[in-house]
mmCIF file of C-alpha atoms in Angstrom:
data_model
loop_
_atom_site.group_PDB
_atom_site.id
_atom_site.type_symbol
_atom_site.label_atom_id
_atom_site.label_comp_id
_atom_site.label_asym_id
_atom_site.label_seq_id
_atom_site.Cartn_x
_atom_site.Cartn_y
_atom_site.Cartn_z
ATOM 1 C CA UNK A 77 304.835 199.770 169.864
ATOM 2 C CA UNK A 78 305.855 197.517 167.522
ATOM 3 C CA UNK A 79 309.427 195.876 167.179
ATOM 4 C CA UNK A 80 311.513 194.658 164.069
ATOM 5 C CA UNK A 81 314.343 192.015 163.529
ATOM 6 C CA UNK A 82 316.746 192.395 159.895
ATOM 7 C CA UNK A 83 317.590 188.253 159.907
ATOM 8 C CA UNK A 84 318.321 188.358 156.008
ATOM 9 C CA UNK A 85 322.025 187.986 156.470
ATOM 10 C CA UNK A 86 323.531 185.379 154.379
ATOM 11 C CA UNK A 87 326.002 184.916 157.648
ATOM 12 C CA UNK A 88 329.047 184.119 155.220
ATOM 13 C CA UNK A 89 331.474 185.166 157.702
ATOM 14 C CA UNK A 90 330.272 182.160 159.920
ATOM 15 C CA UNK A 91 329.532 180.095 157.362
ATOM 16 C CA UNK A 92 333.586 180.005 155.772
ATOM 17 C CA UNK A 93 334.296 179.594 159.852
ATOM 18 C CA UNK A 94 332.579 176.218 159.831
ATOM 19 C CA UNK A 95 329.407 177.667 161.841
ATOM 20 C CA UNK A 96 326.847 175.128 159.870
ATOM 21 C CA UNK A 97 323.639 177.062 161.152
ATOM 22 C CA UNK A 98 322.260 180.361 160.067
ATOM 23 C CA UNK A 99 323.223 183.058 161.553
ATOM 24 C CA UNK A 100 319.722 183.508 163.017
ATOM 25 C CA UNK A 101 319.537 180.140 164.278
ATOM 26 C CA UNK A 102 323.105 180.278 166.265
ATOM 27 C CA UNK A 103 322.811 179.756 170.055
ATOM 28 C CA UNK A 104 324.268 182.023 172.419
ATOM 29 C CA UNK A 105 324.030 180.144 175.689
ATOM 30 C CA UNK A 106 321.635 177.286 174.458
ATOM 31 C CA UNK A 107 318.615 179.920 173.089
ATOM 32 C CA UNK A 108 319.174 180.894 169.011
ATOM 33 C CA UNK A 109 320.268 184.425 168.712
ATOM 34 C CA UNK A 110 316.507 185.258 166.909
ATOM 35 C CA UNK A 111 314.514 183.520 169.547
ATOM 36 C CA UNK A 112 316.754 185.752 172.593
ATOM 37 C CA UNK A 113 315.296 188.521 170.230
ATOM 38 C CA UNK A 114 311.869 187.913 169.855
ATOM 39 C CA UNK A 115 311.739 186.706 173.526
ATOM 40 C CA UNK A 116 313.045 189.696 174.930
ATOM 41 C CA UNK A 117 310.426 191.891 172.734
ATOM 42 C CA UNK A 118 307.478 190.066 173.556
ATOM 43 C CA UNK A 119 308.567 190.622 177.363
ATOM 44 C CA UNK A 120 308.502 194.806 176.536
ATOM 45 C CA UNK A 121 304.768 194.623 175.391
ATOM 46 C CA UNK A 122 305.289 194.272 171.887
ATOM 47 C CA UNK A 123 302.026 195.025 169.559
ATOM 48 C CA UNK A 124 303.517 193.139 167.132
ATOM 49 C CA UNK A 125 307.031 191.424 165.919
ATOM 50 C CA UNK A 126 307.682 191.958 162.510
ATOM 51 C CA UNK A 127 310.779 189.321 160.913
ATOM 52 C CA UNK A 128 312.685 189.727 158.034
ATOM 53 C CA UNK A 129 314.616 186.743 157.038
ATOM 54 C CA UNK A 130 316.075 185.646 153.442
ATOM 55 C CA UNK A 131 315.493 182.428 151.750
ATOM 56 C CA UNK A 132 318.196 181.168 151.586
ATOM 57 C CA UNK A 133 317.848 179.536 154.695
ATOM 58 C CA UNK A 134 314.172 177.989 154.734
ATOM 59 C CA UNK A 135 314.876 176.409 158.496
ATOM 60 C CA UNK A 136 315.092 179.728 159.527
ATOM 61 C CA UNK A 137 311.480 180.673 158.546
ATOM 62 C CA UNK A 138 310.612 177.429 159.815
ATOM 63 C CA UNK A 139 312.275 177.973 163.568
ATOM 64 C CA UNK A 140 310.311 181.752 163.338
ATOM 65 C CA UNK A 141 306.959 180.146 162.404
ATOM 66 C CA UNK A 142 307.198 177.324 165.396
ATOM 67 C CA UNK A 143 308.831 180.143 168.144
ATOM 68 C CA UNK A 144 306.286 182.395 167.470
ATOM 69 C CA UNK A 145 303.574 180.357 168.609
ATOM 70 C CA UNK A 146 304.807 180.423 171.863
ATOM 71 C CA UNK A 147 304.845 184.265 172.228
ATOM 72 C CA UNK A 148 301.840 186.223 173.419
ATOM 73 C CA UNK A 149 302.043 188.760 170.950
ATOM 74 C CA UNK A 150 301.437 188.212 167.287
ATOM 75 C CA UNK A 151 304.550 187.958 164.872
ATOM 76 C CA UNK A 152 304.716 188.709 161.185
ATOM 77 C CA UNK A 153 306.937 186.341 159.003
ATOM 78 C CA UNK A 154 308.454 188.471 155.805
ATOM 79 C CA UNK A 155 310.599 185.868 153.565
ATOM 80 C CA UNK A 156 312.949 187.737 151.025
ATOM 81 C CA UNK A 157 316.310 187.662 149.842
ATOM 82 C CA UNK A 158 317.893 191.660 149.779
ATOM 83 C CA UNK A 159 320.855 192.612 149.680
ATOM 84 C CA UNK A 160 321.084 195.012 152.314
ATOM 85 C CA UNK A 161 319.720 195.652 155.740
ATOM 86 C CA UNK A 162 318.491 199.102 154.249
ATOM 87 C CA UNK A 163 316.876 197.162 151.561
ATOM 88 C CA UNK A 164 315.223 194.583 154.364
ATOM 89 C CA UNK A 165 314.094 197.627 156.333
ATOM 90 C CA UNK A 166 312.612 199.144 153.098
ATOM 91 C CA UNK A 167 310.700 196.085 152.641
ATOM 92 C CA UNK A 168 308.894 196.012 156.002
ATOM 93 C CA UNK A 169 308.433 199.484 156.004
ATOM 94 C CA UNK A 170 304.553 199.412 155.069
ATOM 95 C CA UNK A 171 304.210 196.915 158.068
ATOM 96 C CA UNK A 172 305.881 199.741 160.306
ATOM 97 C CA UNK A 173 304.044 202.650 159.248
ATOM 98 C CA UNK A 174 301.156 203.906 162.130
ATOM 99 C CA UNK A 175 302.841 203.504 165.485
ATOM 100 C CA UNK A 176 306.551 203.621 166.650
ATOM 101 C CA UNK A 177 308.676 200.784 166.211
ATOM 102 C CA UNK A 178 312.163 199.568 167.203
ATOM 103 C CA UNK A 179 314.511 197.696 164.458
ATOM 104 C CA UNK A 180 317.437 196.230 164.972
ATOM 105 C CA UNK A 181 319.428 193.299 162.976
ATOM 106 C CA UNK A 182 319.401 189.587 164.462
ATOM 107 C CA UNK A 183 323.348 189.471 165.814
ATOM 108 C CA UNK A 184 323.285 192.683 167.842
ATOM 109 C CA UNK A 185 323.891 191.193 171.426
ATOM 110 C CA UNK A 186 322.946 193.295 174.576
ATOM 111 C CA UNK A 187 322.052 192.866 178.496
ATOM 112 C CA UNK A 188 318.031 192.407 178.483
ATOM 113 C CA UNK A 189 317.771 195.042 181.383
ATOM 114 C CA UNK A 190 319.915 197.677 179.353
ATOM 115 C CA UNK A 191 317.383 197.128 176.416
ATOM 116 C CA UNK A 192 313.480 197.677 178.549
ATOM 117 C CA UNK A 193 315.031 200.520 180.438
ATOM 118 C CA UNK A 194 315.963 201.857 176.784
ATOM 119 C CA UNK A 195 312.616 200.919 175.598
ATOM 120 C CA UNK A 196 310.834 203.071 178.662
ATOM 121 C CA UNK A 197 313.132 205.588 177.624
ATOM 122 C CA UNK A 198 311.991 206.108 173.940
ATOM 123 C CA UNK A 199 307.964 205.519 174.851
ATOM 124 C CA UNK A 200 308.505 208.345 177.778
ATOM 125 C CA UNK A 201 310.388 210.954 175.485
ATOM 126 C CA UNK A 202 308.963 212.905 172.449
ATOM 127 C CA UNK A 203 311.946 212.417 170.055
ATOM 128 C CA UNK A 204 311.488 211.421 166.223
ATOM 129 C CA UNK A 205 314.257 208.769 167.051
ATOM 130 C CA UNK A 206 316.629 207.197 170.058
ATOM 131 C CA UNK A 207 319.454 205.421 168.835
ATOM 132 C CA UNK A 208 320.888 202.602 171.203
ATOM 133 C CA UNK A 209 325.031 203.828 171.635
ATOM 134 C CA UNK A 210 327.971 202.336 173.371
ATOM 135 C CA UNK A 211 331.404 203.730 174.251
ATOM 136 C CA UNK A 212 332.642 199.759 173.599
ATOM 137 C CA UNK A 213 334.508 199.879 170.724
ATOM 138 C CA UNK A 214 334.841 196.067 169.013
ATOM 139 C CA UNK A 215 333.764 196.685 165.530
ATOM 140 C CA UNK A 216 335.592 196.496 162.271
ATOM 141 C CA UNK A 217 334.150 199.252 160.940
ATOM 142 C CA UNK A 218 332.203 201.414 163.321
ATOM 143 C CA UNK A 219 329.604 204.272 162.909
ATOM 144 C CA UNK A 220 330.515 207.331 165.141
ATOM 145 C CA UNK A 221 327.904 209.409 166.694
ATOM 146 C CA UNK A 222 328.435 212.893 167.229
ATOM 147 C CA UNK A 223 326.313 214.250 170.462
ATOM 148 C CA UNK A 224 326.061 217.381 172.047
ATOM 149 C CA UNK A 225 326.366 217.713 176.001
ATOM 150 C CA UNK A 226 322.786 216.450 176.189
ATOM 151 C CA UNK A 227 323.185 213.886 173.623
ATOM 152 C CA UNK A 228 321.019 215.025 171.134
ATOM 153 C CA UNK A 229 322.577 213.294 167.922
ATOM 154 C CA UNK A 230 324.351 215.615 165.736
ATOM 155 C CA UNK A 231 325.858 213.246 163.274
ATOM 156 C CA UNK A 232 327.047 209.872 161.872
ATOM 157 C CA UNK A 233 330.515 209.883 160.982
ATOM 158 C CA UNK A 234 333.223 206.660 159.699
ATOM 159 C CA UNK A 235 335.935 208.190 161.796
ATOM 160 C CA UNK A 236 336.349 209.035 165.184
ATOM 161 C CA UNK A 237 337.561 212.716 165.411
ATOM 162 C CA UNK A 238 335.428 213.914 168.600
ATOM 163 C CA UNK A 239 333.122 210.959 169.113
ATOM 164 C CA UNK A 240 332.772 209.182 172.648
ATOM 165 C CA UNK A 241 329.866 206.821 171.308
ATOM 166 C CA UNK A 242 329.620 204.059 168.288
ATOM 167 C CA UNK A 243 326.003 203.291 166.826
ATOM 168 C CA UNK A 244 324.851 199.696 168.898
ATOM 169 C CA UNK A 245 322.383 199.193 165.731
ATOM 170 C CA UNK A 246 319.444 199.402 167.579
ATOM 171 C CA UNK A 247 317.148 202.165 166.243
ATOM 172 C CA UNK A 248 313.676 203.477 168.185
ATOM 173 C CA UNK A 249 312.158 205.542 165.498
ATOM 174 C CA UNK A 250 308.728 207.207 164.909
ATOM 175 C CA UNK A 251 307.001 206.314 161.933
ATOM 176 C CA UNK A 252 307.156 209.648 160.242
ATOM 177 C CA UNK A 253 310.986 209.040 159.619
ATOM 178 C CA UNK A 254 310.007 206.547 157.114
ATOM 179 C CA UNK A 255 309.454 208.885 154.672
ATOM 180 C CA UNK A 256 313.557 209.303 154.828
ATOM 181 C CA UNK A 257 313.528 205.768 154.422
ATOM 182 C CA UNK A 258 311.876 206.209 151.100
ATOM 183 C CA UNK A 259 313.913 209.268 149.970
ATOM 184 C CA UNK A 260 317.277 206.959 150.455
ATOM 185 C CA UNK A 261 315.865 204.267 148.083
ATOM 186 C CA UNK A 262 315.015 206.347 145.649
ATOM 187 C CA UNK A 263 318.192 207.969 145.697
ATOM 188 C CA UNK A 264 320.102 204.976 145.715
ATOM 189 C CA UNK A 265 321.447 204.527 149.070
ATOM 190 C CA UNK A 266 322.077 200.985 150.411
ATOM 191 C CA UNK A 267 323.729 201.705 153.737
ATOM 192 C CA UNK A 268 322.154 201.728 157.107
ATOM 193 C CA UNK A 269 324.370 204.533 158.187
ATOM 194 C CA UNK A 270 323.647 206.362 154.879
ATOM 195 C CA UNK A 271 319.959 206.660 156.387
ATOM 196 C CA UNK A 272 320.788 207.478 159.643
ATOM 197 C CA UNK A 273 322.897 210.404 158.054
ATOM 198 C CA UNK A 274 319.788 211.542 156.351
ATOM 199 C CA UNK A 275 317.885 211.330 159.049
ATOM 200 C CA UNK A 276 319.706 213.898 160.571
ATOM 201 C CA UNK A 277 320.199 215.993 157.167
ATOM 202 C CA UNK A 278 316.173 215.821 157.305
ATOM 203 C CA UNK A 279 315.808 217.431 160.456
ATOM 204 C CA UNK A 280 314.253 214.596 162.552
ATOM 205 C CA UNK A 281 315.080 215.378 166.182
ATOM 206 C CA UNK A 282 317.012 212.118 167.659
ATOM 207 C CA UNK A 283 318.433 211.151 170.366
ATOM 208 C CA UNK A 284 321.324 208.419 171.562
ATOM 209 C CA UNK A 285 321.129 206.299 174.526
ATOM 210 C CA UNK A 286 324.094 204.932 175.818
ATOM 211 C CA UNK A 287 324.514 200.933 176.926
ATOM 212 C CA UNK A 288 326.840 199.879 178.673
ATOM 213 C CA UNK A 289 328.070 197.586 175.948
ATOM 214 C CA UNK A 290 326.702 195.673 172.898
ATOM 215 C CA UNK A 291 328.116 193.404 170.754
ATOM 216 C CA UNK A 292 327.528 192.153 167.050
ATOM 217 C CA UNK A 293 328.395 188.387 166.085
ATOM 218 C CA UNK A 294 330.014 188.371 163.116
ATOM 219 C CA UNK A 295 332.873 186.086 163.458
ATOM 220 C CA UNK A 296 332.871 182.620 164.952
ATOM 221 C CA UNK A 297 335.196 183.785 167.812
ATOM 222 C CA UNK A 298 332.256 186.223 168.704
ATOM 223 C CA UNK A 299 330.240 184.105 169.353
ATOM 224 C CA UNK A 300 332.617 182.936 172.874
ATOM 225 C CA UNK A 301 332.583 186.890 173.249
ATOM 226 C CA UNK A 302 328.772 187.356 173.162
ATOM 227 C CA UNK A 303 328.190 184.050 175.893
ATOM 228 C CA UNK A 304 330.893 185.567 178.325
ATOM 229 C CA UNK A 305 328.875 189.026 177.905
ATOM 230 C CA UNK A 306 325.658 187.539 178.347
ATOM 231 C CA UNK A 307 327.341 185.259 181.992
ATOM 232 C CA UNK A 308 328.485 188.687 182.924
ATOM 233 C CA UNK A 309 326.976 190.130 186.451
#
């Protein structure tokens, strides 16, 4: 199984908070936010670790390249400047293709236990996709995910109506859902949820998986939130 981080974030938020690193490079309890990542992926058997980072902020390939060679799985540097996270998924897409893979972008913040039993999860059913969900609501503007009493996903939706879960923007997908991937470009689309939404308008059979909580760091003050998380019992 291979496993994919979206760190091509220009981090603005932070940056007009007076956070001077990249986002990637932000420390959440002394260990950078990509590092926890890539850590915690190489600890779940990882065939391979596949990063997507902009370049805008060389240190940040720099930090990847040095990190990685303490890892015991190989890791794949991809430098670009997009400007999406659909777009960065599109362009590590090819390096995706022939096994399944889990994506995620570089501030999503969860408990490292939640994440390997989710991980066993995925590799033990026979979905096309399990998407990571939490009933902790502390986004600005959250994707809802429709579920049926087994929680099969039935839809992505930008308000609440019936909902229990938001998407935690971790995504465990098989590779043939790439070729959804490839219909969104072409059409256009430049949303994450967008692709999720055609996922299911595709027929792929997925999945959610609830956590307990995750968090994204988007703001400086979430960055307090995501270290009390992490100290959390």
């Amino acid at each position: 199984m291979k496993f994919a981080i979206i760190a091509a974030g220009e981090g603005s938020r932070l940056a007009e908070e007076g956070i001077s690193q990249p986002k990637p490079l932000v420390p959440l309890l002394g260990e950078p936010m990509i590092a926890r990542l890539m850590r915690i992926f190489s600890k779940c058997q990882a065939e391979e670790i596949i990063v997507m980072v902009n370049q805008l902020h060389p240190q940040t390939a720099t930090f990847v390249r040095e990190y990685a060679k303490t890892l015991p799985c190989p890791v794949r540097l991809v430098e670009k400047t997009t400007p999406s996270s659909m777009h960065s998924f599109f362009e590590i897409s090819l390096l995706l293709a022939g096994a399944p893979f889990c994506l995620t972008t570089v501030d999503t913040i969860f408990r490292e236990a939640d994440f390997k039993k989710y991980i066993a999860a995925f590799q033990a059913s026979k979905v096309d996709g399990m998407m990571a969900v939490t009933d902790f609501i502390d986004d600005e503007k959250p994707l809802y995910v429709g579920t049926d009493e087994t929680l099969n996903i039935t839809g992505f939706f930008d308000a609440q109506g019936t909902a229990t879960y938001i998407s935690g923007g971790i995504y465990c997908l098989t590779p043939k859902t790439l070729q959804t991937l490839q219909r969104c470009m072409t059409e256009g689309q430049s949303r994450m949820r967008n692709f999720q939404r055609a996922l299911v308008a595709d027929g792929f059979h997925l999945k959610a998986y609830p956590f307990p909580k995750i968090l994204d760091v988007d703001h400086a003050s979430d960055i307090v939130k995501a270290e009390m998380f992490l100290k959390e019992i």
